[in-house]
Amino acid sequence: RDVTGVQTCALPISKARLILLYMQTMAICDRSRFIELGGSLHNWMKRLGVSVGGKSCAQIRDQARRLSACTMYLGFSTDEGAEATTKTSIANTILLAPSRSYLGSAAQGSLWEERVELSQPFYELLQKHPVPVYEPAIQQLQNNSAALDVYVWLCYRLHVLEQPTPISWERLKEQFGQQYATAYQFRPKFRDTLALAVAVYPEADIKETKSGVILYPSPPAVAKRQLRGAS
């Protein structure tokens, strides 16, 4: 299935995507809709090289809250070839810790005890269609939201393909370049972004054509033995 997602809220883009990847990862690894937004997120961000001390910790906390309140529109093609769109929230409930969590102390990570309860539809989508991503790749792309989006899309699509699949420039623009007026304007920017994504996913088998790109069945971005860190 060809799936696209559009969030209806505006956030500091790259950090919000990292938080969303974290929530997806934990939901799959723990098989639970309840996600801790405290010490575990703090440690995961540190592994990615993201500063989480002082003001940045409060900013990440705020972004996690905003992201949890987002609504996603998921468009997909059914097995019968029909086009469909579904609307779902990311989370049902956000459990807030006391305001002292904002304090920049050494114990900050343990004091931050917020949790998010993912919505059942979003959680079920994650369980049915997990996306295996490679943590070092996320680390390299963490400051480029467009490249993160394309990388996750490739991780989702390529390892489940059974045959070459063409994607038109117009379709790609709808998913990744709605800010561009024409596919002609979008094409060179997407080409550069795709190159960044493929650089951290060298197994990706993609061919550019005049009409778009062709996706070929490819090995997953993460070997099966590493999939505990998949999202």
PDB file of C-alpha atoms in Angstrom:
ATOM      1  CA  ARG A   1       0.000   0.000   0.000  1.00  0.00           C
ATOM      2  CA  ASP A   2       1.116   3.527  -0.747  1.00  0.00           C
ATOM      3  CA  VAL A   3       0.679   5.453   2.483  1.00  0.00           C
ATOM      4  CA  THR A   4       1.167   9.148   3.170  1.00  0.00           C
ATOM      5  CA  GLY A   5       0.742  11.077   6.385  1.00  0.00           C
ATOM      6  CA  VAL A   6       0.005  14.765   6.967  1.00  0.00           C
ATOM      7  CA  GLN A   7       0.050  16.330  10.436  1.00  0.00           C
ATOM      8  CA  THR A   8      -2.324  19.198  11.138  1.00  0.00           C
ATOM      9  CA  CYS A   9      -0.131  21.037  13.649  1.00  0.00           C
ATOM     10  CA  ALA A  10       2.946  23.236  13.263  1.00  0.00           C
ATOM     11  CA  LEU A  11       6.024  22.304  15.323  1.00  0.00           C
ATOM     12  CA  PRO A  12       9.790  22.874  15.406  1.00  0.00           C
ATOM     13  CA  ILE A  13      10.022  20.344  12.624  1.00  0.00           C
ATOM     14  CA  SER A  14      13.072  18.120  13.035  1.00  0.00           C
ATOM     15  CA  LYS A  15      12.745  17.649  16.823  1.00  0.00           C
ATOM     16  CA  ALA A  16       9.053  16.824  16.487  1.00  0.00           C
ATOM     17  CA  ARG A  17       9.889  14.093  13.988  1.00  0.00           C
ATOM     18  CA  LEU A  18      12.485  12.640  16.363  1.00  0.00           C
ATOM     19  CA  ILE A  19       9.925  12.539  19.175  1.00  0.00           C
ATOM     20  CA  LEU A  20       7.372  10.862  16.895  1.00  0.00           C
ATOM     21  CA  LEU A  21       9.955   8.251  15.893  1.00  0.00           C
ATOM     22  CA  TYR A  22      10.685   7.663  19.580  1.00  0.00           C
ATOM     23  CA  MET A  23       7.009   7.135  20.412  1.00  0.00           C
ATOM     24  CA  GLN A  24       6.605   4.725  17.492  1.00  0.00           C
ATOM     25  CA  THR A  25       9.728   2.825  18.528  1.00  0.00           C
ATOM     26  CA  MET A  26       8.622   2.409  22.125  1.00  0.00           C
ATOM     27  CA  ALA A  27       5.077   1.403  21.155  1.00  0.00           C
ATOM     28  CA  ILE A  28       6.445  -1.418  18.995  1.00  0.00           C
ATOM     29  CA  CYS A  29       9.225  -2.531  21.329  1.00  0.00           C
ATOM     30  CA  ASP A  30       7.048  -2.534  24.476  1.00  0.00           C
ATOM     31  CA  ARG A  31       3.797  -3.457  22.687  1.00  0.00           C
ATOM     32  CA  SER A  32       2.015  -0.819  24.719  1.00  0.00           C
ATOM     33  CA  ARG A  33       0.006   2.302  23.936  1.00  0.00           C
ATOM     34  CA  PHE A  34       1.454   4.047  27.014  1.00  0.00           C
ATOM     35  CA  ILE A  35       4.695   5.862  26.210  1.00  0.00           C
ATOM     36  CA  GLU A  36       6.970   7.465  28.796  1.00  0.00           C
ATOM     37  CA  LEU A  37       8.114  10.973  27.891  1.00  0.00           C
ATOM     38  CA  GLY A  38      10.680  11.232  30.666  1.00  0.00           C
ATOM     39  CA  GLY A  39      13.947   9.436  31.259  1.00  0.00           C
ATOM     40  CA  SER A  40      13.693   7.102  28.266  1.00  0.00           C
ATOM     41  CA  LEU A  41      13.090   9.944  25.800  1.00  0.00           C
ATOM     42  CA  HIS A  42      15.856  11.917  27.523  1.00  0.00           C
ATOM     43  CA  ASN A  43      18.318   9.032  27.029  1.00  0.00           C
ATOM     44  CA  TRP A  44      17.226   8.372  23.442  1.00  0.00           C
ATOM     45  CA  MET A  45      17.749  12.018  22.493  1.00  0.00           C
ATOM     46  CA  LYS A  46      21.203  11.946  24.098  1.00  0.00           C
ATOM     47  CA  ARG A  47      22.126   8.877  22.015  1.00  0.00           C
ATOM     48  CA  LEU A  48      21.172  10.820  18.907  1.00  0.00           C
ATOM     49  CA  GLY A  49      23.421  13.678  19.969  1.00  0.00           C
ATOM     50  CA  VAL A  50      20.557  16.048  20.799  1.00  0.00           C
ATOM     51  CA  SER A  51      21.140  18.392  23.731  1.00  0.00           C
ATOM     52  CA  VAL A  52      18.372  17.918  26.305  1.00  0.00           C
ATOM     53  CA  GLY A  53      19.603  20.079  29.154  1.00  0.00           C
ATOM     54  CA  GLY A  54      18.196  23.362  30.415  1.00  0.00           C
ATOM     55  CA  LYS A  55      15.841  25.156  28.038  1.00  0.00           C
ATOM     56  CA  SER A  56      16.052  22.429  25.394  1.00  0.00           C
ATOM     57  CA  CYS A  57      14.522  19.890  27.793  1.00  0.00           C
ATOM     58  CA  ALA A  58      11.526  22.163  28.355  1.00  0.00           C
ATOM     59  CA  GLN A  59      11.239  22.702  24.594  1.00  0.00           C
ATOM     60  CA  ILE A  60      11.293  18.970  23.882  1.00  0.00           C
ATOM     61  CA  ARG A  61       8.695  18.426  26.604  1.00  0.00           C
ATOM     62  CA  ASP A  62       6.482  21.107  25.044  1.00  0.00           C
ATOM     63  CA  GLN A  63       6.931  19.674  21.536  1.00  0.00           C
ATOM     64  CA  ALA A  64       6.037  16.200  22.784  1.00  0.00           C
ATOM     65  CA  ARG A  65       2.822  17.593  24.265  1.00  0.00           C
ATOM     66  CA  ARG A  66       1.940  19.407  21.028  1.00  0.00           C
ATOM     67  CA  LEU A  67       2.751  16.396  18.883  1.00  0.00           C
ATOM     68  CA  SER A  68       0.593  14.174  21.045  1.00  0.00           C
ATOM     69  CA  ALA A  69      -2.358  16.474  20.340  1.00  0.00           C
ATOM     70  CA  CYS A  70      -1.906  16.297  16.552  1.00  0.00           C
ATOM     71  CA  THR A  71      -4.296  14.715  14.094  1.00  0.00           C
ATOM     72  CA  MET A  72      -2.942  12.719  11.161  1.00  0.00           C
ATOM     73  CA  TYR A  73      -4.558  12.165   7.795  1.00  0.00           C
ATOM     74  CA  LEU A  74      -3.388   8.897   6.252  1.00  0.00           C
ATOM     75  CA  GLY A  75      -3.991   8.358   2.568  1.00  0.00           C
ATOM     76  CA  PHE A  76      -3.542   4.909   1.059  1.00  0.00           C
ATOM     77  CA  SER A  77      -4.336   2.679  -1.874  1.00  0.00           C
ATOM     78  CA  THR A  78      -6.242  -0.492  -1.062  1.00  0.00           C
ATOM     79  CA  ASP A  79      -5.369  -3.916  -2.439  1.00  0.00           C
ATOM     80  CA  GLU A  80      -8.238  -3.455  -4.894  1.00  0.00           C
ATOM     81  CA  GLY A  81      -6.729  -0.200  -6.205  1.00  0.00           C
ATOM     82  CA  ALA A  82      -9.199   2.184  -4.553  1.00  0.00           C
ATOM     83  CA  GLU A  83      -8.021   5.428  -2.934  1.00  0.00           C
ATOM     84  CA  ALA A  84      -8.922   6.053   0.706  1.00  0.00           C
ATOM     85  CA  THR A  85      -8.151   8.546   3.477  1.00  0.00           C
ATOM     86  CA  THR A  86      -8.490   8.025   7.200  1.00  0.00           C
ATOM     87  CA  LYS A  87      -8.211  10.591   9.988  1.00  0.00           C
ATOM     88  CA  THR A  88      -6.825   9.629  13.378  1.00  0.00           C
ATOM     89  CA  SER A  89      -5.358  11.339  16.410  1.00  0.00           C
ATOM     90  CA  ILE A  90      -1.924  10.305  17.609  1.00  0.00           C
ATOM     91  CA  ALA A  91      -2.856  10.197  21.294  1.00  0.00           C
ATOM     92  CA  ASN A  92      -5.947   9.909  23.480  1.00  0.00           C
ATOM     93  CA  THR A  93      -4.539  11.083  26.805  1.00  0.00           C
ATOM     94  CA  ILE A  94      -1.528  13.064  27.997  1.00  0.00           C
ATOM     95  CA  LEU A  95      -0.607  12.550  31.665  1.00  0.00           C
ATOM     96  CA  LEU A  96       1.224  15.644  32.931  1.00  0.00           C
ATOM     97  CA  ALA A  97       3.920  15.668  35.583  1.00  0.00           C
ATOM     98  CA  PRO A  98       4.271  18.510  38.125  1.00  0.00           C
ATOM     99  CA  SER A  99       5.748  21.728  36.780  1.00  0.00           C
ATOM    100  CA  ARG A 100       8.979  21.099  38.711  1.00  0.00           C
ATOM    101  CA  SER A 101       9.966  18.901  35.741  1.00  0.00           C
ATOM    102  CA  TYR A 102      11.025  22.100  34.001  1.00  0.00           C
ATOM    103  CA  LEU A 103      13.818  22.628  36.521  1.00  0.00           C
ATOM    104  CA  GLY A 104      17.263  22.138  35.035  1.00  0.00           C
ATOM    105  CA  SER A 105      18.583  19.867  37.774  1.00  0.00           C
ATOM    106  CA  ALA A 106      20.566  16.650  37.574  1.00  0.00           C
ATOM    107  CA  ALA A 107      17.435  14.754  38.580  1.00  0.00           C
ATOM    108  CA  GLN A 108      15.403  16.306  35.792  1.00  0.00           C
ATOM    109  CA  GLY A 109      15.138  13.102  33.782  1.00  0.00           C
ATOM    110  CA  SER A 110      13.712  11.128  36.693  1.00  0.00           C
ATOM    111  CA  LEU A 111      11.308  13.924  37.679  1.00  0.00           C
ATOM    112  CA  TRP A 112       9.782  14.087  34.225  1.00  0.00           C
ATOM    113  CA  GLU A 113       7.102  11.431  34.472  1.00  0.00           C
ATOM    114  CA  GLU A 114       4.690  12.396  31.721  1.00  0.00           C
ATOM    115  CA  ARG A 115       3.103   9.640  29.676  1.00  0.00           C
ATOM    116  CA  VAL A 116       1.146   9.601  26.452  1.00  0.00           C
ATOM    117  CA  GLU A 117      -1.574   7.093  25.651  1.00  0.00           C
ATOM    118  CA  LEU A 118      -1.524   6.549  21.899  1.00  0.00           C
ATOM    119  CA  SER A 119      -4.878   6.306  20.174  1.00  0.00           C
ATOM    120  CA  GLN A 120      -5.985   2.768  19.359  1.00  0.00           C
ATOM    121  CA  PRO A 121      -6.141   3.336  15.555  1.00  0.00           C
ATOM    122  CA  PHE A 122      -2.636   4.852  15.473  1.00  0.00           C
ATOM    123  CA  TYR A 123      -1.256   2.088  17.689  1.00  0.00           C
ATOM    124  CA  GLU A 124      -2.827  -0.606  15.511  1.00  0.00           C
ATOM    125  CA  LEU A 125      -1.285   0.944  12.390  1.00  0.00           C
ATOM    126  CA  LEU A 126       2.129   0.803  14.059  1.00  0.00           C
ATOM    127  CA  GLN A 127       1.706  -2.855  14.992  1.00  0.00           C
ATOM    128  CA  LYS A 128       0.473  -3.857  11.528  1.00  0.00           C
ATOM    129  CA  HIS A 129       3.027  -1.826   9.575  1.00  0.00           C
ATOM    130  CA  PRO A 130       6.197  -1.304  11.649  1.00  0.00           C
ATOM    131  CA  VAL A 131       8.922   0.680   9.925  1.00  0.00           C
ATOM    132  CA  PRO A 132      12.464  -0.632  10.537  1.00  0.00           C
ATOM    133  CA  VAL A 133      14.777   2.388  10.793  1.00  0.00           C
ATOM    134  CA  TYR A 134      18.472   2.546  11.647  1.00  0.00           C
ATOM    135  CA  GLU A 135      19.278   4.722  14.661  1.00  0.00           C
ATOM    136  CA  PRO A 136      22.685   5.955  13.344  1.00  0.00           C
ATOM    137  CA  ALA A 137      20.891   7.034  10.150  1.00  0.00           C
ATOM    138  CA  ILE A 138      18.386   9.042  12.197  1.00  0.00           C
ATOM    139  CA  GLN A 139      21.291  10.618  14.050  1.00  0.00           C
ATOM    140  CA  GLN A 140      22.892  11.763  10.803  1.00  0.00           C
ATOM    141  CA  LEU A 141      19.630  13.200   9.445  1.00  0.00           C
ATOM    142  CA  GLN A 142      18.307  14.686  12.692  1.00  0.00           C
ATOM    143  CA  ASN A 143      18.639  18.303  11.531  1.00  0.00           C
ATOM    144  CA  ASN A 144      17.063  17.768   8.118  1.00  0.00           C
ATOM    145  CA  SER A 145      13.333  17.146   8.452  1.00  0.00           C
ATOM    146  CA  ALA A 146      12.792  16.594   4.721  1.00  0.00           C
ATOM    147  CA  ALA A 147      15.509  13.934   4.543  1.00  0.00           C
ATOM    148  CA  LEU A 148      14.083  12.260   7.660  1.00  0.00           C
ATOM    149  CA  ASP A 149      10.670  12.066   6.002  1.00  0.00           C
ATOM    150  CA  VAL A 150      12.061  10.550   2.807  1.00  0.00           C
ATOM    151  CA  TYR A 151      14.265   8.094   4.719  1.00  0.00           C
ATOM    152  CA  VAL A 152      11.347   6.812   6.825  1.00  0.00           C
ATOM    153  CA  TRP A 153       9.192   6.553   3.677  1.00  0.00           C
ATOM    154  CA  LEU A 154      11.855   4.446   1.949  1.00  0.00           C
ATOM    155  CA  CYS A 155      12.220   2.259   5.048  1.00  0.00           C
ATOM    156  CA  TYR A 156       8.465   1.682   5.024  1.00  0.00           C
ATOM    157  CA  ARG A 157       8.062   0.984   1.322  1.00  0.00           C
ATOM    158  CA  LEU A 158      11.120  -0.801  -0.018  1.00  0.00           C
ATOM    159  CA  HIS A 159      11.392  -3.865   2.207  1.00  0.00           C
ATOM    160  CA  VAL A 160       7.787  -4.965   1.537  1.00  0.00           C
ATOM    161  CA  LEU A 161       7.693  -4.431  -2.234  1.00  0.00           C
ATOM    162  CA  GLU A 162       7.232  -7.491  -4.395  1.00  0.00           C
ATOM    163  CA  GLN A 163       7.796  -5.786  -7.748  1.00  0.00           C
ATOM    164  CA  PRO A 164       9.152  -2.499  -9.162  1.00  0.00           C
ATOM    165  CA  THR A 165       6.794   0.341  -8.296  1.00  0.00           C
ATOM    166  CA  PRO A 166       6.793   3.669 -10.185  1.00  0.00           C
ATOM    167  CA  ILE A 167       5.930   6.868  -8.292  1.00  0.00           C
ATOM    168  CA  SER A 168       5.235   9.970 -10.386  1.00  0.00           C
ATOM    169  CA  TRP A 169       6.735  13.394  -9.698  1.00  0.00           C
ATOM    170  CA  GLU A 170       3.223  14.735  -9.107  1.00  0.00           C
ATOM    171  CA  ARG A 171       2.554  12.051  -6.483  1.00  0.00           C
ATOM    172  CA  LEU A 172       5.889  12.748  -4.819  1.00  0.00           C
ATOM    173  CA  LYS A 173       5.150  16.473  -4.749  1.00  0.00           C
ATOM    174  CA  GLU A 174       1.785  15.821  -3.090  1.00  0.00           C
ATOM    175  CA  GLN A 175       3.533  13.880  -0.342  1.00  0.00           C
ATOM    176  CA  PHE A 176       6.813  15.747   0.139  1.00  0.00           C
ATOM    177  CA  GLY A 177       6.537  19.120  -1.594  1.00  0.00           C
ATOM    178  CA  GLN A 178       3.146  20.721  -1.166  1.00  0.00           C
ATOM    179  CA  GLN A 179       4.888  24.084  -0.710  1.00  0.00           C
ATOM    180  CA  TYR A 180       6.047  23.985  -4.352  1.00  0.00           C
ATOM    181  CA  ALA A 181       3.767  25.299  -7.088  1.00  0.00           C
ATOM    182  CA  THR A 182       4.840  22.752  -9.713  1.00  0.00           C
ATOM    183  CA  ALA A 183       6.524  19.371  -9.924  1.00  0.00           C
ATOM    184  CA  TYR A 184       9.217  21.046 -12.052  1.00  0.00           C
ATOM    185  CA  GLN A 185      10.181  23.269  -9.097  1.00  0.00           C
ATOM    186  CA  PHE A 186       9.970  20.388  -6.644  1.00  0.00           C
ATOM    187  CA  ARG A 187      12.054  17.892  -8.615  1.00  0.00           C
ATOM    188  CA  PRO A 188      15.629  19.244  -8.050  1.00  0.00           C
ATOM    189  CA  LYS A 189      15.017  19.743  -4.329  1.00  0.00           C
ATOM    190  CA  PHE A 190      13.629  16.242  -3.922  1.00  0.00           C
ATOM    191  CA  ARG A 191      16.575  14.820  -5.863  1.00  0.00           C
ATOM    192  CA  ASP A 192      18.985  16.354  -3.328  1.00  0.00           C
ATOM    193  CA  THR A 193      16.872  15.182  -0.385  1.00  0.00           C
ATOM    194  CA  LEU A 194      16.612  11.666  -1.797  1.00  0.00           C
ATOM    195  CA  ALA A 195      20.400  11.523  -2.146  1.00  0.00           C
ATOM    196  CA  LEU A 196      20.781  12.296   1.574  1.00  0.00           C
ATOM    197  CA  ALA A 197      18.280   9.582   2.511  1.00  0.00           C
ATOM    198  CA  VAL A 198      19.894   6.982   0.253  1.00  0.00           C
ATOM    199  CA  ALA A 199      23.346   7.841   1.638  1.00  0.00           C
ATOM    200  CA  VAL A 200      22.265   6.424   5.013  1.00  0.00           C
ATOM    201  CA  TYR A 201      20.250   3.597   3.421  1.00  0.00           C
ATOM    202  CA  PRO A 202      22.707   2.266   0.816  1.00  0.00           C
ATOM    203  CA  GLU A 203      20.654  -0.908   0.292  1.00  0.00           C
ATOM    204  CA  ALA A 204      17.814   1.194  -1.151  1.00  0.00           C
ATOM    205  CA  ASP A 205      17.283   0.338  -4.822  1.00  0.00           C
ATOM    206  CA  ILE A 206      15.793   3.374  -6.585  1.00  0.00           C
ATOM    207  CA  LYS A 207      15.939   4.629 -10.148  1.00  0.00           C
ATOM    208  CA  GLU A 208      15.055   8.148 -11.266  1.00  0.00           C
ATOM    209  CA  THR A 209      13.132   8.553 -14.516  1.00  0.00           C
ATOM    210  CA  LYS A 210      11.658  11.475 -16.467  1.00  0.00           C
ATOM    211  CA  SER A 211       8.250  10.779 -14.984  1.00  0.00           C
ATOM    212  CA  GLY A 212       9.335  10.142 -11.377  1.00  0.00           C
ATOM    213  CA  VAL A 213      11.165   7.380  -9.544  1.00  0.00           C
ATOM    214  CA  ILE A 214      10.933   3.603  -9.560  1.00  0.00           C
ATOM    215  CA  LEU A 215      11.171   1.791  -6.242  1.00  0.00           C
ATOM    216  CA  TYR A 216      12.565  -1.731  -6.330  1.00  0.00           C
ATOM    217  CA  PRO A 217      12.312  -4.442  -3.661  1.00  0.00           C
ATOM    218  CA  SER A 218      15.213  -3.856  -1.270  1.00  0.00           C
ATOM    219  CA  PRO A 219      16.615  -5.282   1.960  1.00  0.00           C
ATOM    220  CA  PRO A 220      15.308  -3.576   5.116  1.00  0.00           C
ATOM    221  CA  ALA A 221      17.314  -0.667   6.482  1.00  0.00           C
ATOM    222  CA  VAL A 222      17.913  -2.695   9.668  1.00  0.00           C
ATOM    223  CA  ALA A 223      18.873  -6.359   9.775  1.00  0.00           C
ATOM    224  CA  LYS A 224      16.286  -8.626  11.452  1.00  0.00           C
ATOM    225  CA  ARG A 225      18.512  -9.184  14.451  1.00  0.00           C
ATOM    226  CA  GLN A 226      18.491  -5.396  15.068  1.00  0.00           C
ATOM    227  CA  LEU A 227      14.756  -4.825  14.786  1.00  0.00           C
ATOM    228  CA  ARG A 228      14.205  -4.245  18.494  1.00  0.00           C
ATOM    229  CA  GLY A 229      15.079  -0.626  17.736  1.00  0.00           C
ATOM    230  CA  ALA A 230      12.701  -0.369  14.813  1.00  0.00           C
ATOM    231  CA  SER A 231       9.909   2.164  14.606  1.00  0.00           C
TER     232      SER A 231
END
